[in-house]
Each structure stands twice: as C-alpha cells, then as structure tokens.
Coordinates of C-alpha atoms in Angstrom, one line a residue:
E16 CA 109.7 83.9 107.1
P17 CA 107.7 86.1 104.4
I18 CA 108.3 89.4 106.2
R19 CA 112.4 88.7 106.4
E20 CA 112.3 87.5 102.8
H21 CA 111.0 90.6 101.8
K22 CA 113.2 92.7 103.7
G23 CA 110.9 93.8 106.3
V24 CA 111.9 94.2 109.9
I25 CA 109.8 92.3 112.5
D26 CA 109.2 95.0 115.3
K27 CA 107.6 93.2 118.0
Y28 CA 104.9 90.7 118.8
I29 CA 101.5 92.0 120.3
G30 CA 99.5 89.0 121.6
D31 CA 98.7 87.1 118.5
A32 CA 99.8 89.9 116.3
V33 CA 102.9 90.6 114.3
M34 CA 104.2 94.1 113.8
A35 CA 106.5 94.7 111.0
F36 CA 108.0 97.9 108.9
W37 CA 109.6 98.5 105.8
G38 CA 111.8 101.5 104.6
P39 CA 115.1 103.2 104.4
P40 CA 117.8 102.5 105.3
F41 CA 116.8 98.6 105.0
T42 CA 115.0 99.1 101.7
S43 CA 115.0 101.8 99.1
D44 CA 112.0 104.4 99.2
T45 CA 110.7 103.2 96.0
E46 CA 110.2 99.6 96.8
H47 CA 109.1 99.3 100.6
A48 CA 105.2 99.4 100.1
A49 CA 105.5 96.7 97.4
L50 CA 107.7 94.5 99.5
A51 CA 105.3 94.8 102.4
C52 CA 102.4 94.0 100.1
K53 CA 104.3 91.0 98.7
A54 CA 105.1 89.8 102.4
A55 CA 101.3 90.0 103.3
I56 CA 100.3 87.8 100.0
D57 CA 103.0 84.9 100.9
Q58 CA 101.9 85.2 104.7
H59 CA 98.3 84.4 103.3
L60 CA 99.3 82.0 100.9
R61 CA 101.1 79.9 103.6
L62 CA 97.9 79.6 105.6
V63 CA 96.9 76.7 103.1
K64 CA 100.1 74.6 104.1
F65 CA 99.6 75.6 107.9
R66 CA 96.1 74.5 107.8
Q67 CA 97.5 70.9 106.6
T68 CA 99.8 70.6 109.4
L69 CA 97.3 71.3 112.3
P70 CA 96.0 67.6 112.6
D71 CA 99.7 67.0 113.5
V72 CA 100.5 69.7 115.3
L73 CA 96.9 69.3 117.7
G74 CA 96.8 65.8 117.6
F75 CA 93.4 65.4 116.5
R76 CA 91.8 65.4 113.1
K77 CA 88.1 66.1 113.9
G78 CA 86.8 69.8 115.1
L79 CA 89.8 71.5 113.8
P80 CA 89.6 75.4 114.1
D81 CA 89.4 77.4 111.4
I82 CA 92.5 79.8 111.0
Y83 CA 92.6 83.3 109.5
V84 CA 94.7 86.0 109.4
R85 CA 93.9 89.6 109.1
M86 CA 96.5 92.3 107.7
G87 CA 96.5 96.0 107.7
I88 CA 99.1 98.2 105.6
A89 CA 99.8 101.7 105.6
T90 CA 102.5 103.8 104.1
G91 CA 103.3 107.4 105.1
D92 CA 105.8 109.3 107.5
V93 CA 106.7 107.6 111.0
T94 CA 109.2 108.5 113.9
V95 CA 111.8 105.5 113.7
G96 CA 114.7 104.8 116.2
S97 CA 115.5 103.7 119.6
I98 CA 112.6 104.8 121.5
G99 CA 111.8 104.4 125.3
S100 CA 113.3 105.7 128.7
T101 CA 117.0 105.6 129.8
S102 CA 116.4 102.2 131.4
T103 CA 114.4 100.3 128.7
K104 CA 114.5 101.3 124.9
S105 CA 113.4 99.3 121.7
Y106 CA 114.1 100.0 118.2
T107 CA 110.9 100.6 116.8
V108 CA 108.4 102.8 114.7
V109 CA 105.5 105.1 116.1
G110 CA 103.1 107.8 114.5
D111 CA 99.9 108.1 112.9
T112 CA 100.9 105.5 110.0
V113 CA 101.5 103.0 112.7
N114 CA 98.0 103.5 114.1
L115 CA 96.4 103.7 110.6
A116 CA 97.7 100.1 109.7
S117 CA 96.4 98.7 112.9
R118 CA 93.1 100.3 112.0
L119 CA 93.0 98.6 108.8
E120 CA 93.8 95.5 110.2
A121 CA 90.8 95.4 112.4
A122 CA 88.7 96.8 109.8
N123 CA 89.0 93.4 107.9
K124 CA 86.3 92.0 110.2
Q125 CA 83.7 94.4 109.1
Y126 CA 84.2 94.2 105.3
G127 CA 84.9 90.2 105.6
T128 CA 88.3 90.5 104.1
H129 CA 91.7 89.3 104.7
I130 CA 94.3 92.0 103.7
I131 CA 93.4 95.7 103.5
I132 CA 95.9 98.6 102.3
S133 CA 96.0 102.4 102.4
E134 CA 95.7 104.9 99.5
D135 CA 99.4 105.4 99.7
T136 CA 100.3 101.9 99.9
W137 CA 98.3 101.4 96.8
K138 CA 99.5 104.3 94.7
R139 CA 103.1 103.1 95.2
A140 CA 102.5 99.2 95.1
R141 CA 99.7 98.8 92.3
N142 CA 102.2 98.1 89.5
E143 CA 103.1 95.0 91.2
V144 CA 100.0 93.7 92.7
E145 CA 96.2 93.1 92.0
T146 CA 93.8 95.2 94.3
R147 CA 89.9 96.3 94.6
E148 CA 89.0 99.7 95.9
L149 CA 86.8 99.0 98.8
D150 CA 85.7 102.5 100.3
C151 CA 86.6 105.8 101.5
I152 CA 86.5 106.0 105.4
R153 CA 87.5 107.8 108.5
V154 CA 88.9 105.4 110.9
F155 CA 88.3 105.5 115.0
G156 CA 90.3 108.7 116.3
K157 CA 91.0 110.0 112.9
S158 CA 89.3 113.4 111.1
E159 CA 90.8 112.8 107.7
A160 CA 89.2 110.3 105.4
V161 CA 91.4 107.9 103.5
R162 CA 90.4 105.5 100.5
I163 CA 91.1 101.8 101.2
F164 CA 91.8 98.8 98.7
E165 CA 91.7 95.1 99.4
L166 CA 94.9 93.4 98.3
L167 CA 94.0 90.6 96.2
G168 CA 97.4 89.2 95.2
Y169 CA 100.2 89.6 92.6
K170 CA 99.9 91.1 89.3
D171 CA 98.6 88.9 87.0
G172 CA 98.1 86.4 89.3
I173 CA 94.2 86.7 90.1
D174 CA 91.8 84.4 88.1
A175 CA 89.2 85.7 85.6
T176 CA 86.3 85.5 88.3
A177 CA 87.9 87.7 90.9
L178 CA 88.7 90.1 88.3
E179 CA 85.3 90.3 87.3
L180 CA 84.0 90.5 90.8
R181 CA 86.5 93.4 91.2
D182 CA 85.4 95.3 88.1
N183 CA 81.6 94.9 89.0
F184 CA 82.2 96.1 92.5
E185 CA 84.0 99.3 91.5
K186 CA 80.8 100.1 89.2
A187 CA 78.7 99.2 92.3
L188 CA 80.9 101.8 94.3
G189 CA 80.3 104.4 91.8
H190 CA 76.7 104.3 92.0
Y191 CA 77.0 104.3 96.1
R192 CA 79.1 107.3 96.0
K193 CA 76.8 109.3 93.7
G194 CA 74.1 108.3 96.3
E195 CA 72.1 106.2 93.6
W196 CA 70.9 103.7 96.2
E197 CA 68.8 101.4 94.2
R198 CA 71.3 101.4 91.3
A199 CA 74.2 100.5 94.0
D200 CA 71.9 97.7 95.6
A201 CA 71.4 96.2 92.3
S202 CA 74.9 96.3 91.5
F203 CA 76.0 94.8 94.9
T204 CA 73.3 92.3 94.6
A205 CA 75.0 91.4 91.2
C206 CA 78.3 90.9 92.8
L207 CA 76.9 88.3 95.0
S208 CA 75.8 86.3 91.8
I209 CA 79.5 86.2 91.1
N210 CA 80.6 85.2 94.5
P211 CA 77.9 84.4 97.0
H212 CA 80.3 84.8 99.9
D213 CA 81.8 88.4 99.2
G214 CA 81.9 89.9 102.3
P215 CA 82.4 93.9 101.2
S216 CA 79.1 93.2 98.5
Q217 CA 77.3 91.9 101.8
L218 CA 78.4 94.6 103.8
F219 CA 77.2 97.5 101.1
I220 CA 74.0 95.8 100.8
A221 CA 73.2 95.9 104.5
R222 CA 74.6 99.3 104.6
L223 CA 72.3 100.6 101.8
K224 CA 69.4 99.4 103.5
H225 CA 70.5 101.5 106.6
L226 CA 71.0 104.7 104.3
R227 CA 67.4 104.2 102.6
E228 CA 66.0 103.8 106.0
R229 CA 67.9 106.9 107.6
A230 CA 69.1 109.4 105.1
P231 CA 72.2 111.1 105.8
A232 CA 71.8 114.4 107.8
D233 CA 74.7 116.2 105.9
A234 CA 75.4 116.4 102.1
W235 CA 76.6 112.7 100.9
T236 CA 80.3 112.7 100.5
G237 CA 80.5 108.9 100.3
V238 CA 82.9 108.7 103.1
W239 CA 81.9 106.1 105.9
D240 CA 82.8 106.7 109.6
L241 CA 84.3 103.5 111.3
T242 CA 83.4 103.8 115.1
E243 CA 85.4 100.6 116.2
K244 CA 89.0 100.4 116.7

C-alpha cells in the first residue's frame, strides 16, 4: 500500500522480497527519488502496527518472532519495458541500478540499519527526508565506489537524540576517512554513549580494530569493499 500511495510500481515478488520502481512516465523526473524514500519510511512505520497484529494472526502470544524489514534504494539509469522471450514477457526494469539497490538492501545486515539509499537518491530527496551518511563502499561485483546513507525519516520528523547521534557520527566518519584511527574510535565510542545499540557505530569500532592491526596496503581512501552480495 505505501508503494502504491507514493506512485510506485510493484515489479515482482522475489521470495520474501518486494521489488518496486519509480520513474517516468508514472512519476516526474524530479520527484521519483523522494517518493521512493517516503514509501520506504511509511513501510517501516507500519511495522509497528504489523507486530501488534501478530498474536491474532499466529494464534499465540508468547515466543513471537521479531519481524524486521531491510530496504535498499538506488537512483540511476535502467532499461524498462516488456522484457523476455517471445513466449514469456514481463514489464520490468533491469540494469546496474537495480543490482545496486539489491546490494544496499543486503548491506543493512552489516550496518545494523533498516533502510540504505545511494548518493544519487540522497541528492534528489535530501530536502524532504532526514539521512545519515554511513560510508563510502564498493559493493560486490562493482569497481566504482558509492557513498551510502541511512534513511532516518521525514524532514523535521526526527527527534533531537537521533539528530545528535547523526551529527556526531558524521564527525567520527571524518576522522575515519582521514586515517585518524584513535580519534575516530573515540568519536564512534561517544556515539554509543548516545545510543548504545547503534549498529553503524559498533561496526566502525570493530573495523577500526582491524585497521589498526592490519594497516591498509595501499594509500587510504576511506573506501571499504563489501565482499558479500
């Protein structure tokens, strides 16, 4: 429902995943990135209500599973249309941007986040949503690095604690990119004093331990290679 409400097109279901896309002629070129982000935010917000329905759906109230959803959003050129053979076709999108979105969805597992968006998405949607820059990475199977951002919520819809964490995290990220390991470690540790369960801060502290023990062989660029799909 949030996808349709925000003018998205549900492409297909892949196991437990939903693939959707936005863009002309269904939306204008200036709004599709923000609409995709808003759909993701609304989906995440609806998880609260969904969890409340689980006792009635499953028929028991103890030992209920924790239901979480990960999402990845990427913006860029795609091939769109009726694709397939003469006997079987479907209206879909294919291309590197589609693959990147899939990689970003999976990257949430490493960062302990729920929604990760690409830099191109962030550039187009940043005036309407709140984000936190997470990292600069090379995803599996790609040679070019991409900046990634955590989608936090609607603009002006985030509490002061989350914004404080976001601002402190970005300072820590600056030290990390300069190769200032000790200052970065102290700054990420300070982030955990704001939110002890912050997944990205925990990840970077563990990564810094690795970097101090095994200095990068090449000149440090701040780019991290993700080795998992």
